[in-house]
mmCIF file of C-alpha atoms in Angstrom:
data_model
loop_
_atom_site.group_PDB
_atom_site.id
_atom_site.type_symbol
_atom_site.label_atom_id
_atom_site.label_comp_id
_atom_site.label_asym_id
_atom_site.label_seq_id
_atom_site.Cartn_x
_atom_site.Cartn_y
_atom_site.Cartn_z
ATOM 1 C CA UNK J 265 108.060 -64.309 7.054
ATOM 2 C CA UNK J 266 107.385 -67.383 9.203
ATOM 3 C CA UNK J 267 107.650 -67.952 12.954
ATOM 4 C CA UNK J 268 108.847 -70.919 14.969
ATOM 5 C CA UNK J 269 109.688 -71.186 18.673
ATOM 6 C CA UNK J 270 112.950 -72.900 19.641
ATOM 7 C CA UNK J 271 113.827 -74.100 23.138
ATOM 8 C CA UNK J 272 117.305 -75.223 24.022
ATOM 9 C CA UNK J 273 117.895 -74.445 27.669
ATOM 10 C CA UNK J 274 118.479 -70.941 28.993
ATOM 11 C CA UNK J 275 116.888 -68.495 26.567
ATOM 12 C CA UNK J 276 119.757 -65.984 26.746
ATOM 13 C CA UNK J 277 122.192 -68.225 24.941
ATOM 14 C CA UNK J 278 119.634 -69.626 22.543
ATOM 15 C CA UNK J 279 118.606 -66.117 21.499
ATOM 16 C CA UNK J 280 122.217 -64.963 21.094
ATOM 17 C CA UNK J 281 122.925 -68.002 18.916
ATOM 18 C CA UNK J 282 119.737 -68.103 16.841
ATOM 19 C CA UNK J 283 119.713 -64.415 15.927
ATOM 20 C CA UNK J 284 123.025 -64.828 14.093
ATOM 21 C CA UNK J 285 121.781 -67.618 11.818
ATOM 22 C CA UNK J 286 121.318 -66.870 8.115
ATOM 23 C CA UNK J 287 117.699 -66.129 7.252
ATOM 24 C CA UNK J 288 116.662 -65.261 10.814
ATOM 25 C CA UNK J 289 115.046 -61.829 10.716
ATOM 26 C CA UNK J 290 114.024 -61.261 14.330
ATOM 27 C CA UNK J 291 114.134 -62.997 17.709
ATOM 28 C CA UNK J 292 112.388 -62.489 21.020
ATOM 29 C CA UNK J 293 113.125 -64.251 24.294
ATOM 30 C CA UNK J 294 110.051 -65.701 25.932
ATOM 31 C CA UNK J 295 108.301 -68.707 27.362
ATOM 32 C CA UNK J 296 105.920 -71.152 25.734
ATOM 33 C CA UNK J 297 103.124 -73.566 26.545
ATOM 34 C CA UNK J 298 102.598 -72.690 30.169
ATOM 35 C CA UNK J 299 99.474 -73.149 32.207
ATOM 36 C CA UNK J 300 98.966 -69.492 33.146
ATOM 37 C CA UNK J 301 98.107 -66.526 30.918
ATOM 38 C CA UNK J 302 101.047 -64.419 32.109
ATOM 39 C CA UNK J 303 104.416 -64.746 33.752
ATOM 40 C CA UNK J 304 103.189 -63.143 36.960
ATOM 41 C CA UNK J 305 103.784 -65.639 39.735
ATOM 42 C CA UNK J 306 104.974 -69.172 39.005
ATOM 43 C CA UNK J 307 105.945 -70.223 35.487
ATOM 44 C CA UNK J 308 103.647 -73.260 35.600
ATOM 45 C CA UNK J 309 104.692 -75.531 32.768
ATOM 46 C CA UNK J 310 106.456 -72.879 30.696
ATOM 47 C CA UNK J 311 109.567 -73.667 28.681
ATOM 48 C CA UNK J 312 112.146 -70.971 27.986
ATOM 49 C CA UNK J 313 112.256 -70.386 24.243
ATOM 50 C CA UNK J 314 113.085 -67.968 21.485
ATOM 51 C CA UNK J 315 110.408 -66.717 19.117
ATOM 52 C CA UNK J 316 112.229 -66.932 15.797
ATOM 53 C CA UNK J 317 110.987 -65.082 12.740
ATOM 54 C CA UNK J 318 112.685 -66.302 9.579
ATOM 55 C CA UNK J 319 112.612 -65.843 5.834
ATOM 56 C CA UNK J 320 111.718 -69.233 4.287
ATOM 57 C CA UNK J 321 113.477 -68.178 1.083
ATOM 58 C CA UNK J 322 116.771 -67.902 2.995
ATOM 59 C CA UNK J 323 116.508 -70.708 5.546
ATOM 60 C CA UNK J 324 114.327 -73.653 6.481
ATOM 61 C CA UNK J 325 112.937 -75.463 9.474
ATOM 62 C CA UNK J 326 115.498 -78.192 8.799
ATOM 63 C CA UNK J 327 118.378 -75.679 8.817
ATOM 64 C CA UNK J 328 117.122 -74.177 12.070
ATOM 65 C CA UNK J 329 116.823 -77.673 13.570
ATOM 66 C CA UNK J 330 120.374 -78.506 12.479
ATOM 67 C CA UNK J 331 121.649 -75.363 14.158
ATOM 68 C CA UNK J 332 119.648 -76.041 17.331
ATOM 69 C CA UNK J 333 121.041 -79.574 17.511
ATOM 70 C CA UNK J 334 124.559 -78.105 17.253
ATOM 71 C CA UNK J 335 124.119 -76.336 20.605
ATOM 72 C CA UNK J 336 121.929 -78.657 22.686
ATOM 73 C CA UNK J 337 122.185 -82.073 24.251
ATOM 74 C CA UNK J 338 119.192 -83.664 22.498
ATOM 75 C CA UNK J 339 119.201 -86.641 24.889
ATOM 76 C CA UNK J 340 118.822 -84.603 28.096
ATOM 77 C CA UNK J 341 115.473 -84.312 29.830
ATOM 78 C CA UNK J 342 114.789 -80.981 31.565
ATOM 79 C CA UNK J 343 118.438 -79.972 31.529
ATOM 80 C CA UNK J 344 120.972 -78.110 29.405
ATOM 81 C CA UNK J 345 124.393 -77.340 30.828
ATOM 82 C CA UNK J 346 124.103 -76.268 34.464
ATOM 83 C CA UNK J 347 120.437 -75.312 34.034
ATOM 84 C CA UNK J 348 118.082 -77.943 35.443
ATOM 85 C CA UNK J 349 114.294 -78.121 35.537
ATOM 86 C CA UNK J 350 111.310 -78.449 33.210
ATOM 87 C CA UNK J 351 111.634 -74.858 31.980
ATOM 88 C CA UNK J 352 114.984 -75.835 30.410
ATOM 89 C CA UNK J 353 113.618 -78.698 28.327
ATOM 90 C CA UNK J 354 114.393 -78.692 24.630
ATOM 91 C CA UNK J 355 111.686 -78.265 22.058
ATOM 92 C CA UNK J 356 110.275 -76.914 18.844
ATOM 93 C CA UNK J 357 106.850 -75.243 18.902
ATOM 94 C CA UNK J 358 104.729 -73.709 16.186
ATOM 95 C CA UNK J 359 101.184 -72.852 15.177
ATOM 96 C CA UNK J 360 102.046 -74.196 11.713
ATOM 97 C CA UNK J 361 101.529 -77.938 11.319
ATOM 98 C CA UNK J 362 103.990 -78.007 8.404
ATOM 99 C CA UNK J 363 106.753 -76.714 10.697
ATOM 100 C CA UNK J 364 105.968 -79.437 13.219
ATOM 101 C CA UNK J 365 105.937 -82.134 10.527
ATOM 102 C CA UNK J 366 109.324 -80.966 9.242
ATOM 103 C CA UNK J 367 110.756 -80.962 12.777
ATOM 104 C CA UNK J 368 109.453 -84.488 13.405
ATOM 105 C CA UNK J 369 110.848 -85.687 10.070
ATOM 106 C CA UNK J 370 114.219 -84.113 10.874
ATOM 107 C CA UNK J 371 114.378 -86.093 14.114
ATOM 108 C CA UNK J 372 113.025 -89.314 12.579
ATOM 109 C CA UNK J 373 115.762 -89.322 9.913
ATOM 110 C CA UNK J 374 118.539 -89.290 12.503
ATOM 111 C CA UNK J 375 120.202 -92.564 13.439
ATOM 112 C CA UNK J 376 119.868 -91.609 17.117
ATOM 113 C CA UNK J 377 116.144 -90.762 16.831
ATOM 114 C CA UNK J 378 115.004 -93.244 19.527
ATOM 115 C CA UNK J 379 117.217 -91.498 22.112
ATOM 116 C CA UNK J 380 116.192 -87.917 21.270
ATOM 117 C CA UNK J 381 114.148 -86.119 23.942
ATOM 118 C CA UNK J 382 113.382 -82.893 22.023
ATOM 119 C CA UNK J 383 109.707 -81.997 22.362
ATOM 120 C CA UNK J 384 107.882 -81.130 19.127
ATOM 121 C CA UNK J 385 104.360 -79.824 19.622
ATOM 122 C CA UNK J 386 101.857 -77.136 18.791
ATOM 123 C CA UNK J 387 102.298 -73.755 20.411
ATOM 124 C CA UNK J 388 99.410 -73.237 22.809
ATOM 125 C CA UNK J 389 100.608 -70.086 24.552
ATOM 126 C CA UNK J 390 103.541 -67.686 24.297
ATOM 127 C CA UNK J 391 104.552 -64.900 26.663
ATOM 128 C CA UNK J 392 107.497 -62.571 25.911
ATOM 129 C CA UNK J 393 110.140 -62.281 28.594
ATOM 130 C CA UNK J 394 110.781 -59.033 30.422
ATOM 131 C CA UNK J 395 112.870 -56.373 28.639
ATOM 132 C CA UNK J 396 115.950 -57.160 30.746
ATOM 133 C CA UNK J 397 115.979 -60.695 29.308
ATOM 134 C CA UNK J 398 115.905 -59.547 25.666
ATOM 135 C CA UNK J 399 119.333 -59.799 23.998
ATOM 136 C CA UNK J 400 120.828 -60.223 27.473
ATOM 137 C CA UNK J 401 124.184 -61.560 26.329
ATOM 138 C CA UNK J 402 124.653 -58.462 24.152
ATOM 139 C CA UNK J 403 124.453 -56.338 27.303
ATOM 140 C CA UNK J 404 126.141 -58.799 29.700
ATOM 141 C CA UNK J 405 128.463 -60.972 27.582
ATOM 142 C CA UNK J 406 130.040 -62.631 30.622
ATOM 143 C CA UNK J 407 126.748 -63.974 32.018
ATOM 144 C CA UNK J 408 126.528 -67.742 32.241
ATOM 145 C CA UNK J 409 125.606 -69.494 29.016
ATOM 146 C CA UNK J 410 125.583 -73.231 28.354
ATOM 147 C CA UNK J 411 126.389 -72.637 24.680
ATOM 148 C CA UNK J 412 130.126 -72.199 24.039
ATOM 149 C CA UNK J 413 130.696 -68.642 22.815
ATOM 150 C CA UNK J 414 132.755 -69.823 19.812
ATOM 151 C CA UNK J 415 129.555 -71.304 18.358
ATOM 152 C CA UNK J 416 127.936 -67.876 18.073
ATOM 153 C CA UNK J 417 128.219 -66.919 14.412
ATOM 154 C CA UNK J 418 128.879 -63.333 13.523
#
């Protein structure tokens, strides 16, 4: 089992999408790389993300990146859909340097690489979101989501 953190705008949609991908074993909505040790008070610097545990025998960082790029605007800065602000930036985070190298290589191989604004960096801090944010679209399927529902695999 390996873990990578994927950010693609509002975490509700990203979690609903990512958890259906082949090889993904578990997901958790949360926030990464903020300046404070908890989510009490302001979310200083945090990005909404999904902690993604995957089986490397069934999927890869490259496959997860391909899927993420299917549901984000990789050229947008601090925005996905109607969600605007630094917490909605796109990114890939990990404590594993190999994951980060693979993510960077994935981007570098793309013809549009110079325009891509997806952050790829080491995970410095992760805080799980509150229980009401976990699997939110399962409980409230009509909540706003910037990812078109037809892209959710089942």
